Amino acid sequence: MSLTRDFKETIKARIDRDPAFREELLEEGIECLLSGDLEIGKPVLRDYINATIGFQELGSLTEKSPKSLMRMFGPAGNPQARNLFEAIGRILEREGLHLKVKAIR
């Protein structure tokens, strides 16, 4: 069975029409990173960035090269914590969101 619509187009369409999904996707990506699951967190955030702000605008907000940011969130990317959290901070700022971290046993 073949897909009739590209996955990234589907994500983009859902993000455009569903603000709760948009926030949940961002939250999920950040939660994965904080729990040490970079293999899931980076691609989730990359999809989020591509479907929302875009790497060009994120580059302007962080004063970093869009290509550098794309590599950072790519499969082989190994970002420094400072760069990663700066990008996440700018995204949250732009979205008007604040995250609250809570430890659960």
C-alpha angles and dihedrals in degrees: 000000000000126000115248095204132041113255093232091051089051092051091047092050092048092048090050094053102032118053092182091057089048092055093042092053091052092046092048092052092050093045090053091052093048091050090051098254099130093158089067102027098055096051091045090053091043090055089047093051093047092050096045128016098009126218093268093061093039087054090054092049094048097034088234131125113268088225090054090051091049090053091046091058093037126103095264095038118124104185125190112245091242092057094042095050093042090057092046091047092053091048092051091046092051091048092047091237133138121195124216116206117210126183114225125191 
